[in-house]
Structure formats: structure tokens, C-alpha cells
């Protein structure tokens, strides 16, 4: 291999000429060169255009490999410190092992609804460790970063939460916002090119797959902007090693669980592998085989089902009632009203947030126990009803309401805000 100057451009002409038959690894390697500033603007534009025109930007293996390249180029978080946080700050319950969780969407659905995933992630941090990956708006009126920076009277310093500062932030809160430009500095080389293109590129799909702490994400809810992407993202997550996940798309082609009607869901679920012939005791497995090609004890399956608001014990609300087109300041004011428990119990925005929070609680596994000891304000009355997909959606709503009414969600956000200001001085 020829050693190249870090700023010297290289040619990917052969790849572009044979693009339709190129391997996923070859495409991902070319994507990785973007983050090193090794591709000139013409080649970068051609690469993104070919991905779009050939449809290869929607192949699960291509997405998985490109996401891996993007994560490897990201600012690296101290893995040992993050794993220690799971042990010291994670709150095990049911099948939830205390790991990090995320609630994210592709964007691009055109609805510009209230910032549901960001708000739901704050509520979820009352019981789960949350690493919310996000950015400013590119297609809606208010992105996740825009919302957080508009909080009053004191907004978090989202740019101060760097890879190095992240462990200290989690010492004060179970919530942290991972601002994409801070964790993916190599994206600055492609940003001007993306703005000049007249279509959504593969990077619009890679965003939800490139959390800087991806290797420590235990569970996630991932919204897609059209249902054709549902099975693609589910398979991409499976190929990337995810074991717990829920990909969702509202029937209005909404990248959230819809408060207005049905939502299609693709669940990643780990089950025993019928082809496994090893020992019955999982602890004995490592001592009985060193065959890397042996069948694994468990495999991840993808199950599809449909959800409706009634599965959460909630009413339907038209999307026109959940704030289309509002600016960050307006949405931030609503966020704080919600966290202070100032909205009525059947408020459309509140119920929209509750069902999306409930989904993350359910998929993480905290809704499984028949007992409940969340803390102050928890009446302990578990709702054991099993809904579509074999999960307790109504119990998820009960827990999400507790997060609001007990003040735990607000306390989590306040802890994150204080930690972000402390991080600035480090």
C-alpha cells in the first residue's frame, strides 16, 4: 500500500466505473476516505450520486459497513469508562441490563411535528441510561439540538459535551446529548457537497446508525420516514450486532410512533438458535469449543407487527394537534411545561411523547417485572397486559407518566444541563 500525505486526494475512479458490482466493503472504504479529506469534491459528489442512483444506499450490508466506517472515524469515547458507567449508573430491571439506550429517527418525513424523540429520551432517562445522538434541523422547523439550545432560563452547552467529557456528564445524570458535529468532525468535509446536491444522501440514513457509543447501546427505538425503510433498517441493525431494537414508521410516513393512527413495527428479538448444539449451561460454552464458525447459542430475529394508540391505552390525536411547523423556542417552552407536569393528562403532545417513551421502556425490558419500585410517587400497580409484539405497552405508559409526575425526568434534564456547563471548564 502506498503511504499518502493525510491531505492528499486519492482516486476512486475504478470503484465508480464498476459501482454496481462493487462490494459493500469497497463502498464503505470509499466513504471512510471522505472523513480523512482524501476525496476531492467531484469524486465525493459522484460517489453520493451513484449510491443514490443505483439504490445501493439502501442495501443493509452497505449501510452497516458505511456506518461502521463513520463510527471508526468519530471522536472516540473511553470504552472502559463507559462500561464502568453501566455497572455504576445503570439500573437493572427485567431483561434490561443497565446499558445505554437511544431514541432516534431518520427525519425527512415532512411533518415537522413536535420534538418527540428528544423529549421522550429525556423521560426515558428516569429509568434508562440515555445517549441521545442528534443534530440541528435540516428538514424540519426544530431539530433536537435546536430544541435543547432554546431551553430557558438555562440551556445546556451541547458543544461542551465532548468524547472526553462524556463520562463526567453521566456521573450527574442518566442523560446526555451527543451532538453530531462534535462527535463526527470529519463530516465537515462533506457538508458543503451535501448542500449542493438536490437529494437526500446516504448520510441522512447513516445518522441514526452512528451513535459514538454504538458498541454500548443495549436497546433503541429508531423511526424511519417511509415504511419501505423499515425492514432495511431492521436488517442493518441486525447485521451491526444489535440484539434489542424497534424500528417504527407511522402510517402517515412518520418517523415516530404515530399518535394519529397505526404504526408499522419491526422488532429485533434475540431467541435460542435451533441449530446450536453446545452445552445447556451458557457458562460452560467458552470452555467446550473454540470453533469460530460454530453456531451461536442465540440469534436475532426480526418480527413485524402493528401498533395503535389504543394499544398504549391512549386516544388518537391528529398530527395537526402536535405542533407542526413550530419554532425551537415554542417547542422548548412546551417541553418544559411537559416536564413540570403542567400539561393536562390527555394533552395531545404529552400523549404523543408518552407512547414513544413507553416503546423504549418496553423494548429495553423494564416493563417485564410484575413488581415496580421506581421510587417516590410509584403506586406499584403494574399493568401486566401484553400487547402486539408480546410487550407491555400500557405499562410503558404508566412508567412514562411516573417520570413526568414524580419530577424524575425534569431532574435528569437539569442534571445534564449542569453537567454540560461544568464540562465547559474542563
Short mmCIF file of C-alpha atoms in Angstrom, two decimals:
data_model
loop_
_atom_site.label_atom_id
_atom_site.label_comp_id
_atom_site.label_asym_id
_atom_site.label_seq_id
_atom_site.Cartn_x
_atom_site.Cartn_y
_atom_site.Cartn_z
CA UNK A 1 0.00 0.00 0.00
CA UNK A 2 1.33 3.47 -0.88
CA UNK A 3 1.67 5.84 2.03
CA UNK A 4 -0.21 9.04 1.33
CA UNK A 5 0.00 12.51 2.76
CA UNK A 6 -3.02 12.92 5.09
CA UNK A 7 -4.32 15.78 2.93
CA UNK A 8 -3.52 14.24 -0.45
CA UNK A 9 -6.54 13.35 -2.56
CA UNK A 10 -6.80 9.86 -3.99
CA UNK A 11 -8.68 8.45 -6.96
CA UNK A 12 -11.68 6.14 -6.61
CA UNK A 13 -12.23 6.09 -10.38
CA UNK A 14 -12.12 2.28 -10.67
CA UNK A 15 -14.75 1.94 -7.97
CA UNK A 16 -17.06 4.47 -9.64
CA UNK A 17 -16.69 2.72 -13.01
CA UNK A 18 -17.68 -0.68 -11.56
CA UNK A 19 -20.01 0.64 -8.88
CA UNK A 20 -22.94 -1.73 -9.42
CA UNK A 21 -20.75 -4.77 -8.71
CA UNK A 22 -18.54 -3.22 -6.03
CA UNK A 23 -18.58 -4.92 -2.64
CA UNK A 24 -20.05 -3.30 0.46
CA UNK A 25 -16.54 -3.20 1.95
CA UNK A 26 -15.19 -1.31 -1.08
CA UNK A 27 -18.01 1.24 -0.94
CA UNK A 28 -17.55 1.69 2.82
CA UNK A 29 -13.82 2.21 2.41
CA UNK A 30 -14.51 5.00 -0.09
CA UNK A 31 -16.99 6.58 2.35
CA UNK A 32 -14.31 6.38 5.02
CA UNK A 33 -11.93 8.38 2.83
CA UNK A 34 -14.36 11.31 3.00
CA UNK A 35 -13.74 11.72 6.73
CA UNK A 36 -9.99 11.91 6.05
CA UNK A 37 -10.49 14.59 3.37
CA UNK A 38 -8.97 12.23 0.78
CA UNK A 39 -11.67 12.72 -1.90
CA UNK A 40 -12.00 15.85 -3.98
CA UNK A 41 -15.43 17.44 -4.35
CA UNK A 42 -16.10 15.91 -7.77
CA UNK A 43 -15.38 12.36 -6.63
CA UNK A 44 -17.30 12.81 -3.39
CA UNK A 45 -20.32 14.12 -5.27
CA UNK A 46 -20.08 11.27 -7.79
CA UNK A 47 -19.91 8.69 -5.01
CA UNK A 48 -23.00 10.03 -3.26
CA UNK A 49 -24.86 10.31 -6.57
CA UNK A 50 -24.02 6.75 -7.59
CA UNK A 51 -25.17 5.45 -4.22
CA UNK A 52 -28.49 7.20 -4.73
CA UNK A 53 -28.99 6.35 -8.41
CA UNK A 54 -28.18 2.65 -8.02
CA UNK A 55 -30.17 2.25 -4.80
CA UNK A 56 -27.13 0.82 -3.08
CA UNK A 57 -27.54 3.38 -0.31
CA UNK A 58 -30.48 1.26 0.85
CA UNK A 59 -28.71 -2.09 0.95
CA UNK A 60 -28.47 -3.22 4.60
CA UNK A 61 -24.90 -4.50 4.28
CA UNK A 62 -23.75 -1.26 2.62
CA UNK A 63 -25.42 0.79 5.35
CA UNK A 64 -23.93 -1.37 8.10
CA UNK A 65 -20.40 -1.19 6.66
CA UNK A 66 -20.58 2.57 5.97
CA UNK A 67 -21.92 3.23 9.47
CA UNK A 68 -19.01 1.26 10.88
CA UNK A 69 -16.54 3.40 8.92
CA UNK A 70 -18.22 6.56 10.16
CA UNK A 71 -18.12 5.41 13.78
CA UNK A 72 -14.45 4.46 13.48
CA UNK A 73 -13.71 7.97 12.20
CA UNK A 74 -15.64 9.58 15.07
CA UNK A 75 -14.20 11.07 18.23
CA UNK A 76 -13.51 8.03 20.38
CA UNK A 77 -15.10 7.68 23.79
CA UNK A 78 -13.23 5.92 26.62
CA UNK A 79 -14.75 2.45 26.32
CA UNK A 80 -13.65 1.29 29.76
CA UNK A 81 -15.18 4.37 31.41
CA UNK A 82 -18.45 3.88 29.53
CA UNK A 83 -18.64 0.21 30.54
CA UNK A 84 -17.97 1.16 34.15
CA UNK A 85 -20.85 3.62 33.98
CA UNK A 86 -23.20 0.79 33.03
CA UNK A 87 -22.11 -1.01 36.20
CA UNK A 88 -22.31 2.02 38.50
CA UNK A 89 -25.12 4.11 36.98
CA UNK A 90 -27.21 1.57 35.10
CA UNK A 91 -30.42 0.48 36.81
CA UNK A 92 -31.09 -3.19 36.01
CA UNK A 93 -34.70 -4.25 35.80
CA UNK A 94 -36.39 -7.08 33.92
CA UNK A 95 -34.22 -8.02 30.94
CA UNK A 96 -32.69 -4.52 30.90
CA UNK A 97 -29.06 -4.89 31.96
CA UNK A 98 -28.41 -1.21 32.63
CA UNK A 99 -26.88 -0.39 29.23
CA UNK A 100 -27.19 2.73 27.13
CA UNK A 101 -30.30 3.35 25.02
CA UNK A 102 -31.22 5.72 22.21
CA UNK A 103 -34.37 7.00 20.58
CA UNK A 104 -33.70 8.48 17.16
CA UNK A 105 -35.17 8.97 13.68
CA UNK A 106 -34.10 9.49 10.11
CA UNK A 107 -36.01 12.76 9.77
CA UNK A 108 -37.23 13.78 6.37
CA UNK A 109 -40.87 12.81 6.90
CA UNK A 110 -42.06 16.34 6.07
CA UNK A 111 -44.41 16.61 9.06
CA UNK A 112 -42.31 18.92 11.30
CA UNK A 113 -44.07 17.66 14.41
CA UNK A 114 -43.07 18.40 18.00
CA UNK A 115 -39.61 17.07 19.01
CA UNK A 116 -40.97 13.76 20.22
CA UNK A 117 -37.85 11.59 20.21
CA UNK A 118 -35.76 14.16 22.09
CA UNK A 119 -38.45 14.72 24.72
CA UNK A 120 -39.17 11.00 25.03
CA UNK A 121 -35.46 10.32 25.52
CA UNK A 122 -35.41 12.75 28.46
CA UNK A 123 -38.38 10.98 30.04
CA UNK A 124 -36.75 7.60 29.44
CA UNK A 125 -33.60 8.70 31.29
CA UNK A 126 -35.57 8.45 34.53
CA UNK A 127 -35.06 4.66 34.29
CA UNK A 128 -32.54 4.08 31.49
CA UNK A 129 -29.07 5.36 30.61
CA UNK A 130 -29.63 7.51 27.53
CA UNK A 131 -27.08 8.51 24.90
CA UNK A 132 -29.20 10.65 22.59
CA UNK A 133 -27.45 11.16 19.27
CA UNK A 134 -28.72 14.15 17.29
CA UNK A 135 -28.12 17.28 15.27
CA UNK A 136 -29.65 20.54 14.20
CA UNK A 137 -32.61 20.55 11.85
CA UNK A 138 -32.02 20.05 8.16
CA UNK A 139 -35.61 19.44 7.03
CA UNK A 140 -37.91 20.36 9.94
CA UNK A 141 -38.57 23.55 11.87
CA UNK A 142 -36.83 22.36 15.02
CA UNK A 143 -34.12 19.72 15.35
CA UNK A 144 -33.05 18.07 18.59
CA UNK A 145 -30.07 20.39 19.05
CA UNK A 146 -32.21 23.43 18.23
CA UNK A 147 -34.74 22.39 20.88
CA UNK A 148 -32.18 21.89 23.64
CA UNK A 149 -30.41 25.19 22.93
CA UNK A 150 -33.74 27.02 23.15
CA UNK A 151 -34.48 25.86 26.72
CA UNK A 152 -34.96 28.74 29.16
CA UNK A 153 -33.88 30.07 31.57
CA UNK A 154 -30.73 27.92 31.27
CA UNK A 155 -29.90 25.86 28.19
CA UNK A 156 -27.35 23.05 28.08
CA UNK A 157 -24.00 23.70 26.43
CA UNK A 158 -24.34 20.88 23.93
CA UNK A 159 -20.99 21.56 22.25
CA UNK A 160 -19.18 21.21 25.59
CA UNK A 161 -20.17 17.55 25.91
CA UNK A 162 -17.23 16.04 24.07
CA UNK A 163 -16.00 12.45 23.95
CA UNK A 164 -13.61 13.24 26.81
CA UNK A 165 -16.25 14.94 28.94
CA UNK A 166 -18.96 12.31 28.46
CA UNK A 167 -18.13 10.04 31.44
CA UNK A 168 -18.25 13.02 33.84
CA UNK A 169 -21.63 14.08 32.45
CA UNK A 170 -23.07 10.67 33.26
CA UNK A 171 -21.90 10.99 36.84
CA UNK A 172 -24.53 13.73 37.26
CA UNK A 173 -27.34 12.44 35.06
CA UNK A 174 -28.52 9.37 33.18
CA UNK A 175 -28.99 11.63 30.15
CA UNK A 176 -26.52 13.05 27.65
CA UNK A 177 -26.98 14.56 24.22
CA UNK A 178 -24.27 13.57 21.76
CA UNK A 179 -24.16 16.48 19.32
CA UNK A 180 -23.23 15.00 15.94
CA UNK A 181 -20.79 17.73 14.76
CA UNK A 182 -18.75 17.32 17.96
CA UNK A 183 -18.53 13.54 17.67
CA UNK A 184 -18.20 13.38 13.86
CA UNK A 185 -15.76 16.18 12.93
CA UNK A 186 -14.93 14.50 9.60
CA UNK A 187 -18.41 15.32 8.35
CA UNK A 188 -17.27 18.90 7.78
CA UNK A 189 -15.60 17.79 4.57
CA UNK A 190 -18.85 16.61 3.00
CA UNK A 191 -21.30 19.18 4.39
CA UNK A 192 -20.87 21.73 1.55
CA UNK A 193 -21.23 18.97 -1.04
CA UNK A 194 -24.44 17.65 0.53
CA UNK A 195 -25.92 21.15 0.49
CA UNK A 196 -25.19 21.42 -3.23
CA UNK A 197 -26.91 18.17 -4.11
CA UNK A 198 -30.67 18.16 -4.70
CA UNK A 199 -31.42 14.89 -2.93
CA UNK A 200 -31.08 13.21 0.45
CA UNK A 201 -27.80 11.28 0.53
CA UNK A 202 -26.73 8.15 2.37
CA UNK A 203 -25.68 10.36 5.28
CA UNK A 204 -29.34 11.08 6.01
CA UNK A 205 -29.70 7.34 6.62
CA UNK A 206 -26.41 6.86 8.46
CA UNK A 207 -27.17 9.42 11.19
CA UNK A 208 -29.34 7.08 13.33
CA UNK A 209 -26.74 4.31 12.94
CA UNK A 210 -23.65 6.23 14.03
CA UNK A 211 -24.00 6.92 17.73
CA UNK A 212 -20.48 7.37 19.12
CA UNK A 213 -21.25 4.86 21.89
CA UNK A 214 -22.87 2.39 19.49
CA UNK A 215 -20.96 -0.57 20.90
CA UNK A 216 -22.58 0.07 24.29
CA UNK A 217 -26.14 0.65 23.07
CA UNK A 218 -28.32 -2.05 24.61
CA UNK A 219 -31.69 -1.02 23.17
CA UNK A 220 -33.12 1.57 20.82
CA UNK A 221 -36.22 2.82 19.05
CA UNK A 222 -35.44 4.02 15.52
CA UNK A 223 -38.02 5.86 13.41
CA UNK A 224 -37.89 5.83 9.59
CA UNK A 225 -39.54 8.34 7.27
CA UNK A 226 -41.17 5.80 4.96
CA UNK A 227 -42.19 2.22 5.60
CA UNK A 228 -40.02 0.83 2.82
CA UNK A 229 -37.04 1.64 5.02
CA UNK A 230 -38.40 -0.37 7.96
CA UNK A 231 -37.11 -3.83 7.02
CA UNK A 232 -33.91 -2.28 5.62
CA UNK A 233 -33.03 -0.60 8.92
CA UNK A 234 -34.05 -3.64 10.96
CA UNK A 235 -31.71 -5.84 8.93
CA UNK A 236 -28.96 -3.20 9.08
CA UNK A 237 -29.19 -3.16 12.86
CA UNK A 238 -29.09 -6.96 12.95
CA UNK A 239 -26.01 -7.05 10.74
CA UNK A 240 -24.40 -4.45 13.02
CA UNK A 241 -24.83 -6.69 16.05
CA UNK A 242 -27.91 -5.13 17.69
CA UNK A 243 -29.91 -7.51 19.85
CA UNK A 244 -32.73 -5.27 21.09
CA UNK A 245 -34.38 -2.74 18.85
CA UNK A 246 -37.64 -1.44 17.46
CA UNK A 247 -37.82 0.19 14.04
CA UNK A 248 -41.05 2.16 13.57
CA UNK A 249 -42.91 4.10 10.88
CA UNK A 250 -46.27 5.79 11.35
CA UNK A 251 -48.78 5.07 8.58
CA UNK A 252 -48.56 8.76 7.60
CA UNK A 253 -44.89 8.02 6.74
CA UNK A 254 -43.88 9.50 10.08
CA UNK A 255 -40.55 8.64 11.73
CA UNK A 256 -42.16 8.21 15.15
CA UNK A 257 -44.82 6.02 16.68
CA UNK A 258 -47.90 7.83 15.44
CA UNK A 259 -50.47 9.38 17.77
CA UNK A 260 -52.86 9.66 14.83
CA UNK A 261 -53.22 6.06 13.68
CA UNK A 262 -51.36 2.85 13.04
CA UNK A 263 -47.61 2.35 13.19
CA UNK A 264 -45.71 -0.43 11.48
CA UNK A 265 -43.03 -2.00 13.67
CA UNK A 266 -40.04 -4.25 13.12
CA UNK A 267 -38.69 -5.72 16.36
CA UNK A 268 -35.20 -7.19 16.78
CA UNK A 269 -35.50 -10.02 19.23
CA UNK A 270 -32.90 -12.48 20.44
CA UNK A 271 -34.07 -16.09 20.63
CA UNK A 272 -32.46 -19.50 21.13
CA UNK A 273 -30.81 -20.82 17.98
CA UNK A 274 -32.27 -24.22 16.99
CA UNK A 275 -29.02 -25.02 15.16
CA UNK A 276 -26.93 -24.66 18.34
CA UNK A 277 -25.71 -27.99 19.72
CA UNK A 278 -23.44 -26.86 22.53
CA UNK A 279 -23.80 -27.27 26.31
CA UNK A 280 -27.08 -26.43 28.04
CA UNK A 281 -25.25 -24.27 30.57
CA UNK A 282 -24.27 -20.98 28.92
CA UNK A 283 -21.33 -20.55 31.32
CA UNK A 284 -19.78 -23.78 30.02
CA UNK A 285 -19.88 -22.71 26.38
CA UNK A 286 -16.49 -21.00 26.16
CA UNK A 287 -14.69 -23.97 27.68
CA UNK A 288 -16.15 -26.53 25.27
CA UNK A 289 -15.46 -25.01 21.86
CA UNK A 290 -13.01 -22.71 20.15
CA UNK A 291 -14.64 -23.06 16.74
CA UNK A 292 -15.28 -19.52 15.48
CA UNK A 293 -17.64 -20.91 12.83
CA UNK A 294 -19.79 -22.82 15.35
CA UNK A 295 -23.45 -21.89 15.52
CA UNK A 296 -24.16 -19.26 18.21
CA UNK A 297 -26.34 -20.06 21.19
CA UNK A 298 -28.79 -17.28 20.29
CA UNK A 299 -29.71 -15.50 17.08
CA UNK A 300 -31.55 -12.26 16.41
CA UNK A 301 -34.85 -12.49 14.56
CA UNK A 302 -36.93 -9.67 13.08
CA UNK A 303 -40.63 -9.72 13.92
CA UNK A 304 -43.19 -7.42 12.33
CA UNK A 305 -46.43 -6.13 13.85
CA UNK A 306 -48.64 -3.04 14.01
CA UNK A 307 -49.35 -0.68 16.90
CA UNK A 308 -52.17 1.80 17.52
CA UNK A 309 -52.65 4.43 20.24
CA UNK A 310 -55.24 2.17 21.87
CA UNK A 311 -52.50 -0.42 22.49
CA UNK A 312 -50.99 2.17 24.83
CA UNK A 313 -54.36 2.93 26.42
CA UNK A 314 -54.39 6.34 24.71
CA UNK A 315 -56.66 8.20 22.29
CA UNK A 316 -55.86 9.13 18.71
CA UNK A 317 -54.81 12.71 18.00
CA UNK A 318 -54.44 14.22 14.52
CA UNK A 319 -50.90 15.27 13.65
CA UNK A 320 -52.21 18.83 13.30
CA UNK A 321 -52.58 18.85 17.11
CA UNK A 322 -48.95 18.07 17.84
CA UNK A 323 -47.31 21.27 16.76
CA UNK A 324 -46.41 21.11 13.05
CA UNK A 325 -44.08 23.90 11.99
CA UNK A 326 -43.37 25.42 15.38
CA UNK A 327 -40.03 27.07 16.07
CA UNK A 328 -37.46 25.79 18.62
CA UNK A 329 -38.42 28.38 21.24
CA UNK A 330 -42.08 27.37 21.14
CA UNK A 331 -41.23 23.67 21.32
CA UNK A 332 -38.78 24.26 24.18
CA UNK A 333 -41.49 26.06 26.14
CA UNK A 334 -43.81 23.10 25.60
CA UNK A 335 -41.03 20.70 26.63
CA UNK A 336 -40.58 22.50 29.94
CA UNK A 337 -44.34 22.64 30.56
CA UNK A 338 -44.47 18.91 29.98
CA UNK A 339 -41.56 18.18 32.31
CA UNK A 340 -43.05 20.38 35.02
CA UNK A 341 -46.29 18.40 34.71
CA UNK A 342 -48.22 21.49 33.63
CA UNK A 343 -50.00 19.90 30.63
CA UNK A 344 -53.37 18.23 31.09
CA UNK A 345 -53.23 14.41 31.22
CA UNK A 346 -54.82 14.00 27.78
CA UNK A 347 -52.81 16.73 26.06
CA UNK A 348 -52.00 15.54 22.50
CA UNK A 349 -48.30 16.39 22.75
CA UNK A 350 -47.98 14.68 26.13
CA UNK A 351 -49.66 11.50 24.89
CA UNK A 352 -47.54 11.54 21.72
CA UNK A 353 -44.43 11.65 23.91
CA UNK A 354 -45.74 9.07 26.39
CA UNK A 355 -46.29 6.38 23.76
CA UNK A 356 -42.83 6.86 22.27
CA UNK A 357 -41.23 6.77 25.72
CA UNK A 358 -43.26 3.68 26.52
CA UNK A 359 -41.92 1.95 23.43
CA UNK A 360 -38.31 2.43 24.57
CA UNK A 361 -39.16 1.24 28.08
CA UNK A 362 -40.86 -1.84 26.64
CA UNK A 363 -38.12 -2.77 24.18
CA UNK A 364 -35.40 -2.22 26.81
CA UNK A 365 -37.12 -4.71 29.11
CA UNK A 366 -38.03 -2.64 32.18
CA UNK A 367 -41.75 -3.32 31.75
CA UNK A 368 -41.39 -7.08 32.23
CA UNK A 369 -41.38 -7.44 36.06
CA UNK A 370 -44.66 -7.94 37.89
CA UNK A 371 -43.47 -5.66 40.66
CA UNK A 372 -42.49 -2.00 40.46
CA UNK A 373 -40.20 0.06 42.69
CA UNK A 374 -39.37 3.10 40.60
CA UNK A 375 -39.25 5.42 43.58
CA UNK A 376 -41.27 8.28 45.06
CA UNK A 377 -44.73 8.51 43.50
CA UNK A 378 -44.80 4.97 42.12
CA UNK A 379 -48.05 3.27 43.16
CA UNK A 380 -46.59 -0.12 42.22
CA UNK A 381 -49.68 -1.13 40.23
CA UNK A 382 -48.08 -2.88 37.28
CA UNK A 383 -50.20 -3.18 34.14
CA UNK A 384 -49.47 -6.74 33.03
CA UNK A 385 -51.50 -6.68 29.79
CA UNK A 386 -49.49 -7.98 26.84
CA UNK A 387 -49.98 -6.14 23.55
CA UNK A 388 -48.79 -6.57 19.95
CA UNK A 389 -45.26 -7.89 19.64
CA UNK A 390 -45.51 -9.51 23.07
CA UNK A 391 -44.71 -6.32 25.02
CA UNK A 392 -46.40 -4.35 27.80
CA UNK A 393 -47.09 -1.04 26.10
CA UNK A 394 -49.59 0.19 28.72
CA UNK A 395 -47.09 -0.50 31.50
CA UNK A 396 -44.63 1.59 29.50
CA UNK A 397 -47.09 4.49 29.55
CA UNK A 398 -47.60 4.10 33.30
CA UNK A 399 -43.86 4.37 33.81
CA UNK A 400 -43.57 7.32 31.41
CA UNK A 401 -46.28 9.19 33.33
CA UNK A 402 -44.42 8.48 36.55
CA UNK A 403 -41.27 10.02 35.02
CA UNK A 404 -43.20 13.26 34.49
CA UNK A 405 -45.36 13.33 37.61
CA UNK A 406 -42.55 12.37 40.01
CA UNK A 407 -40.25 15.06 38.62
CA UNK A 408 -37.56 12.49 37.76
CA UNK A 409 -37.44 13.43 34.06
CA UNK A 410 -37.03 17.12 34.90
CA UNK A 411 -34.31 16.30 37.43
CA UNK A 412 -32.48 14.26 34.80
CA UNK A 413 -32.55 17.13 32.30
CA UNK A 414 -31.39 19.61 34.97
CA UNK A 415 -28.53 17.28 35.89
CA UNK A 416 -27.46 17.13 32.24
CA UNK A 417 -27.63 20.93 31.90
CA UNK A 418 -25.44 21.44 34.97
CA UNK A 419 -23.00 18.76 33.82
CA UNK A 420 -22.70 20.38 30.38
CA UNK A 421 -21.78 23.73 31.97
CA UNK A 422 -19.26 22.00 34.21
CA UNK A 423 -17.78 20.29 31.14
CA UNK A 424 -17.03 23.67 29.55
CA UNK A 425 -14.46 24.39 32.22
CA UNK A 426 -12.65 21.09 31.83
#
